[in-house]
Short mmCIF file of C-alpha atoms and ligand atoms in Angstrom, two decimals:
data_model
loop_
_atom_site.label_atom_id
_atom_site.label_comp_id
_atom_site.label_asym_id
_atom_site.label_seq_id
_atom_site.Cartn_x
_atom_site.Cartn_y
_atom_site.Cartn_z
CA UNK A 11 26.40 -14.61 30.99
CA UNK A 12 29.85 -14.55 28.88
CA UNK A 13 30.61 -11.48 26.98
CA UNK A 14 29.80 -11.26 23.43
CA UNK A 15 31.27 -9.28 20.37
CA UNK A 16 28.66 -10.09 17.64
CA UNK A 17 24.89 -10.64 18.07
CA UNK A 18 22.14 -11.42 15.55
CA UNK A 19 18.46 -11.46 16.50
CA UNK A 20 15.51 -13.02 14.47
CA UNK A 21 11.95 -11.96 15.45
CA UNK A 22 8.78 -13.14 14.22
CA UNK A 23 5.19 -12.84 14.65
CA UNK A 24 5.17 -14.13 18.46
CA UNK A 25 6.99 -10.85 19.62
CA UNK A 26 4.02 -8.39 18.21
CA UNK A 27 1.33 -10.98 19.59
CA UNK A 28 1.02 -9.22 22.94
CA UNK A 29 0.67 -5.75 21.20
CA UNK A 30 -2.60 -7.14 19.31
CA UNK A 31 -1.45 -8.21 16.21
CA UNK A 32 -2.61 -12.01 15.06
CA UNK A 33 0.47 -14.38 14.57
CA UNK A 34 0.13 -16.62 11.62
CA UNK A 35 0.05 -20.53 12.49
CA UNK A 36 -1.11 -20.63 16.57
CA UNK A 37 -4.55 -21.56 17.12
CA UNK A 38 -6.84 -18.60 15.69
CA UNK A 39 -3.96 -17.50 13.65
CA UNK A 40 -4.08 -15.14 10.35
CA UNK A 41 -3.59 -18.65 8.09
CA UNK A 42 -6.38 -20.27 9.97
CA UNK A 43 -8.98 -17.68 8.95
CA UNK A 44 -7.39 -16.84 5.33
CA UNK A 45 -5.86 -19.17 2.57
CA UNK A 46 -2.52 -17.72 2.04
CA UNK A 47 -2.44 -18.90 -1.32
CA UNK A 48 -5.13 -16.00 -2.16
CA UNK A 49 -3.30 -13.08 -0.26
CA UNK A 50 0.24 -14.09 0.05
CA UNK A 51 1.53 -15.40 -3.25
CA UNK A 52 2.13 -13.52 -6.60
CA UNK A 53 -0.23 -15.80 -8.04
CA UNK A 54 -2.99 -14.96 -5.57
CA UNK A 55 -2.40 -11.35 -6.58
CA UNK A 56 -2.78 -12.08 -10.16
CA UNK A 57 -5.89 -13.54 -9.73
CA UNK A 58 -7.55 -10.92 -7.57
CA UNK A 59 -5.64 -8.02 -6.69
CA UNK A 60 -8.55 -6.46 -5.05
CA UNK A 61 -8.67 -8.92 -2.63
CA UNK A 62 -5.23 -9.00 -1.98
CA UNK A 63 -5.00 -5.12 -1.46
CA UNK A 64 -8.19 -5.37 1.14
CA UNK A 65 -6.32 -7.68 3.24
CA UNK A 66 -3.11 -5.90 3.46
CA UNK A 67 -5.29 -2.58 3.47
CA UNK A 68 -7.00 -4.22 7.01
CA UNK A 69 -3.40 -4.95 8.24
CA UNK A 70 -1.93 -1.64 7.48
CA UNK A 71 -4.87 0.32 9.14
CA UNK A 72 -4.69 -2.10 11.97
CA UNK A 73 -1.18 -0.81 13.03
CA UNK A 74 -2.66 2.60 13.51
CA UNK A 75 -4.07 1.04 16.71
CA UNK A 76 -1.29 -0.78 17.92
CA UNK A 77 1.99 0.23 20.34
CA UNK A 78 5.42 -1.68 21.07
CA UNK A 79 5.37 -3.86 23.90
CA UNK A 80 8.29 -4.39 26.63
CA UNK A 81 9.91 -6.98 24.49
CA UNK A 82 10.00 -4.60 21.45
CA UNK A 83 11.46 -2.27 23.90
CA UNK A 84 14.14 -4.48 25.48
CA UNK A 85 15.71 -5.10 22.16
CA UNK A 86 15.74 -1.39 21.50
CA UNK A 87 17.35 -0.98 24.83
CA UNK A 88 19.89 -4.13 23.99
CA UNK A 89 20.87 -2.40 20.59
CA UNK A 90 21.64 0.94 22.70
CA UNK A 91 23.42 -0.39 25.67
CA UNK A 92 25.60 -3.18 23.81
CA UNK A 93 28.81 -1.92 21.92
CA UNK A 94 29.67 -4.98 19.55
CA UNK A 95 28.05 -5.51 16.17
CA UNK A 96 24.44 -5.87 16.38
CA UNK A 97 21.44 -6.59 13.95
CA UNK A 98 17.91 -7.42 14.47
CA UNK A 99 16.31 -9.37 11.55
CA UNK A 100 12.40 -9.61 11.73
CA UNK A 101 9.95 -11.45 9.34
CA UNK A 102 7.49 -9.00 10.55
CA UNK A 103 5.86 -6.53 8.09
CA UNK A 104 4.91 -4.37 11.26
CA UNK A 105 6.62 -1.28 12.36
CA UNK A 106 6.79 -2.00 15.95
CA UNK A 107 10.64 -2.38 16.34
CA UNK A 108 11.08 0.94 14.61
CA UNK A 109 8.43 2.56 16.95
CA UNK A 110 10.34 0.85 20.33
CA UNK A 111 13.40 2.84 18.85
CA UNK A 112 15.39 -0.24 17.03
CA UNK A 113 17.36 1.15 14.20
CA UNK A 114 19.80 -1.71 13.22
CA UNK A 115 16.82 -3.35 11.85
CA UNK A 116 15.97 -5.11 8.79
CA UNK A 117 12.84 -6.65 7.37
CA UNK A 118 13.47 -9.71 5.40
CA UNK A 119 9.97 -9.79 4.71
CA UNK A 120 9.10 -6.44 3.63
CA UNK A 121 6.74 -3.50 5.36
CA UNK A 122 3.17 -3.18 4.86
CA UNK A 123 3.82 0.53 5.59
CA UNK A 124 5.43 0.64 2.22
CA UNK A 125 4.65 -0.35 -1.85
CA UNK A 126 6.33 -1.36 -5.07
CA UNK A 127 5.66 -0.76 -8.42
CA UNK A 128 5.53 -3.96 -10.66
CA UNK A 129 6.10 -1.77 -13.49
CA UNK A 130 9.47 0.37 -12.62
CA UNK A 131 10.32 -1.41 -9.41
CA UNK A 132 10.58 1.73 -7.31
CA UNK A 133 9.57 1.75 -3.54
CA UNK A 134 7.41 4.09 -1.82
CA UNK A 135 6.90 4.48 1.94
CA UNK A 136 2.67 4.05 1.90
CA UNK A 137 0.61 4.19 4.95
CA UNK A 138 -3.00 4.79 2.99
CA UNK A 139 -4.94 2.05 1.06
CA UNK A 140 -3.86 0.51 -1.84
CA UNK A 141 -6.25 -0.26 -4.76
CA UNK A 142 -6.16 -1.36 -8.43
CA UNK A 143 -6.26 2.16 -9.22
CA UNK A 144 -3.04 3.69 -7.11
CA UNK A 145 -0.64 5.15 -9.41
CA UNK A 146 3.16 4.78 -9.22
CA UNK A 147 4.62 8.25 -8.06
CA UNK A 148 7.45 7.40 -10.50
CA UNK A 149 6.60 5.93 -13.64
CA UNK A 150 3.15 7.00 -13.37
CA UNK A 151 1.60 3.70 -14.16
CA UNK A 152 -1.82 2.76 -12.84
CA UNK A 153 -2.81 -0.68 -11.40
CA UNK A 154 0.57 -1.90 -11.02
CA UNK A 155 1.07 -1.02 -7.34
CA UNK A 156 1.51 -3.94 -4.61
CA UNK A 157 2.50 -3.95 -0.73
CA UNK A 158 5.89 -4.01 -0.43
CA UNK A 159 5.83 -7.69 1.37
CA UNK A 160 8.04 -10.98 0.59
CA UNK A 161 5.04 -13.33 -0.48
CA UNK A 162 5.55 -17.13 -0.75
CA UNK A 163 7.67 -18.29 -3.70
CA UNK A 164 9.57 -14.84 -3.48
CA UNK A 165 13.14 -14.14 -2.23
CA UNK A 166 13.54 -12.46 1.14
CA UNK A 167 15.27 -8.86 1.07
CA UNK A 168 18.78 -8.38 1.92
CA UNK A 169 19.82 -12.14 2.33
CA UNK A 170 23.43 -11.39 1.87
CA UNK A 171 23.53 -8.66 4.72
CA UNK A 172 21.85 -11.28 6.86
CA UNK A 173 24.29 -14.31 5.75
CA UNK A 174 27.40 -12.05 6.53
CA UNK A 175 26.25 -11.10 9.98
CA UNK A 176 25.34 -14.96 10.59
CA UNK A 177 28.49 -16.37 9.82
CA UNK A 178 30.37 -13.47 11.90
CA UNK A 179 27.90 -13.61 15.26
CA UNK A 180 28.92 -15.29 18.45
CA UNK A 181 25.32 -14.75 19.86
CA UNK A 182 22.12 -15.65 17.76
CA UNK A 183 18.93 -15.22 19.69
CA UNK A 184 15.49 -16.33 18.12
CA UNK A 185 12.12 -14.91 19.51
CA UNK A 186 8.44 -15.81 18.80
CA UNK A 187 8.85 -17.48 15.61
CA UNK A 188 7.47 -21.24 14.88
CA UNK A 189 10.33 -22.16 12.62
CA UNK A 190 8.16 -23.32 9.90
CA UNK A 191 9.36 -20.69 7.00
CA UNK A 192 12.69 -21.20 5.44
CA UNK A 193 15.41 -19.56 4.84
CA UNK A 194 14.55 -17.84 8.47
CA UNK A 195 14.21 -21.39 10.02
CA UNK A 196 17.63 -22.05 9.04
CA UNK A 197 19.67 -19.17 10.31
CA UNK A 198 20.01 -21.32 13.73
CA UNK A 199 22.12 -23.65 11.87
CA UNK A 200 23.98 -20.93 10.04
CA UNK A 201 24.88 -19.54 13.38
CA UNK A 202 25.83 -22.42 14.86
CA UNK A 203 28.15 -23.40 12.05
CA UNK A 204 30.07 -19.98 12.52
CA UNK A 205 30.31 -21.26 16.59
CA UNK A 206 27.77 -18.75 17.64
CA UNK A 207 25.90 -19.59 21.18
CA UNK A 208 21.99 -20.08 20.15
CA UNK A 209 18.93 -19.16 22.06
CA UNK A 210 15.14 -19.57 21.63
CA UNK A 211 12.80 -17.22 23.26
CA UNK A 212 9.11 -18.28 22.66
CA UNK A 213 5.86 -19.64 23.91
CA UNK A 214 6.52 -23.03 23.10
CA UNK A 215 9.36 -24.78 21.42
CA UNK A 216 9.70 -24.25 17.76
CA UNK A 217 9.97 -26.51 15.00
CA UNK A 218 13.93 -26.31 15.34
CA UNK A 219 13.77 -26.13 19.29
CA UNK A 220 16.46 -28.89 19.48
CA UNK A 221 19.05 -27.03 17.50
CA UNK A 222 19.18 -24.39 20.16
CA UNK A 223 21.64 -24.44 23.00
CA UNK A 224 19.50 -22.31 25.33
CA UNK A 225 15.93 -21.94 25.64
CA UNK A 226 13.27 -19.72 27.90
CA UNK A 227 9.73 -20.40 27.37
CA UNK A 228 7.02 -17.77 28.05
CA UNK A 229 5.31 -14.40 26.78
CA UNK A 230 7.64 -12.50 24.92
CA UNK A 231 6.86 -9.39 27.27
CA UNK A 232 8.58 -11.32 30.34
CA UNK A 233 11.33 -13.60 28.83
CA UNK A 234 13.08 -10.76 26.59
CA UNK A 235 13.39 -8.13 29.15
CA UNK A 236 14.58 -10.54 31.78
CA UNK A 237 17.21 -12.03 28.98
CA UNK A 238 18.33 -8.56 27.97
CA UNK A 239 18.96 -7.36 31.66
CA UNK A 240 21.06 -10.27 32.02
CA UNK A 241 23.07 -10.19 28.61
CA UNK A 242 23.94 -6.53 29.42
CA UNK A 243 24.91 -7.04 32.76
CA UNK A 244 27.33 -10.04 31.52
CA UNK A 245 28.44 -7.71 28.99
CA UNK A 246 29.51 -4.85 31.58
CA UNK A 247 33.18 -5.40 32.50
CA UNK A 248 33.81 -2.70 34.95
CA UNK A 249 35.01 -4.93 38.36
CA UNK A 250 32.30 -5.12 40.85
CA UNK A 251 32.54 -2.68 43.74
CA UNK A 252 33.42 -5.59 46.16
CA UNK A 253 34.57 -3.18 48.97
CA UNK A 254 31.62 -0.85 48.89
CA UNK A 255 34.33 2.24 48.81
CA UNK A 256 32.24 3.76 45.87
N1 LIG B 113 5.42 -14.62 23.36
C1 LIG B 113 6.13 -15.19 22.67
N2 LIG B 113 6.30 -16.35 21.61
C2 LIG B 113 4.67 -16.01 21.04
C3 LIG B 113 3.62 -15.54 21.65
C4 LIG B 113 3.88 -14.57 23.07
N3 LIG B 113 2.85 -13.68 23.49
N4 LIG B 113 2.35 -15.75 21.19
C5 LIG B 113 2.89 -16.60 20.33
N5 LIG B 113 4.05 -16.93 20.11
C6 LIG B 113 5.01 -18.10 19.55
C7 LIG B 113 4.09 -19.15 18.95
O1 LIG B 113 4.51 -20.43 19.95
C8 LIG B 113 4.73 -19.54 17.63
O2 LIG B 113 5.95 -20.41 17.85
O3 LIG B 113 5.20 -17.31 18.06
C9 LIG B 113 5.31 -17.87 17.05
C10 LIG B 113 4.37 -17.51 15.93
O4 LIG B 113 4.87 -18.18 14.94
P1 LIG B 113 4.24 -18.13 13.34
O5 LIG B 113 2.72 -17.61 13.53
O6 LIG B 113 4.53 -19.37 12.51
O7 LIG B 113 4.73 -16.71 12.93
P2 LIG B 113 6.07 -16.77 12.13
O8 LIG B 113 7.08 -17.74 12.57
O9 LIG B 113 6.65 -15.45 12.28
O10 LIG B 113 5.80 -16.81 10.75
C11 LIG B 113 6.71 -16.90 9.85
O11 LIG B 113 5.42 -16.89 7.63
O12 LIG B 113 3.33 -16.82 7.36
C12 LIG B 113 4.49 -16.08 7.15
O13 LIG B 113 5.57 -14.49 6.16
C13 LIG B 113 5.06 -14.82 7.34
O14 LIG B 113 6.92 -13.96 8.39
C14 LIG B 113 5.98 -14.73 8.67
C15 LIG B 113 6.74 -16.26 8.58
#
């Protein structure tokens, strides 16, 4: 594999599927069981905050029982072993990338283990249940706390940093995402415009599969570690020890 100097990785729900976290749009995905308009829109929260709190409280509690898998761990190895610029952008609200050791990480759709006060806009790490009686630790307002997740119709976080990284990258890799949700689904085109080599690693072709230069289809825990191994091997420019003289 050729040598790269700047990598952007995008991950979606598929990378956490084998850790036991449901994806959204697969046959038995979350949105086949729950109407996203009721639990993942500001309007749904205004209509029935209790229902929304219950939905994310269940997901937050569920995180206590799951562990990062070989795909998460491989990306942490890549970050540690790659000496160019590196950014891991995740659409996931779970904490499995952090648990695997990733640090150059950006949650563009927020985090379930965080809460936001709609009154003073302060954000807090939050691992307990949220209710309509939860109080902001700063302004002390009650009933205005919500999970710090980006809902449909809201702007994703830190888009400036993401745009800058995509404009400067020479390798873009998309892992475990169906390519249904923008702006994430448009990152491959941004990266291509910047001249980057683009790779899709997914269980099946995504909506934007034809935009990628290269694709490997299979389970993340199988295809991601292999891809990372190849990539890191390609970055190593120490001359092969052809003569075996050590
Ligand atoms: N390994 C690799 N890929 C997998 C695996 C697996 N074990 N299991 C499923 N996938 C793939 C599916 O084929 C699908 O293409 O992961 C993708 C999951 O797609 P979605 O469920 O649509 O999830 P995602 O793309 O992350 O959703 C984007 O939509 O619902 C909103 O805000 C939410 O961040 C989410 C966004």
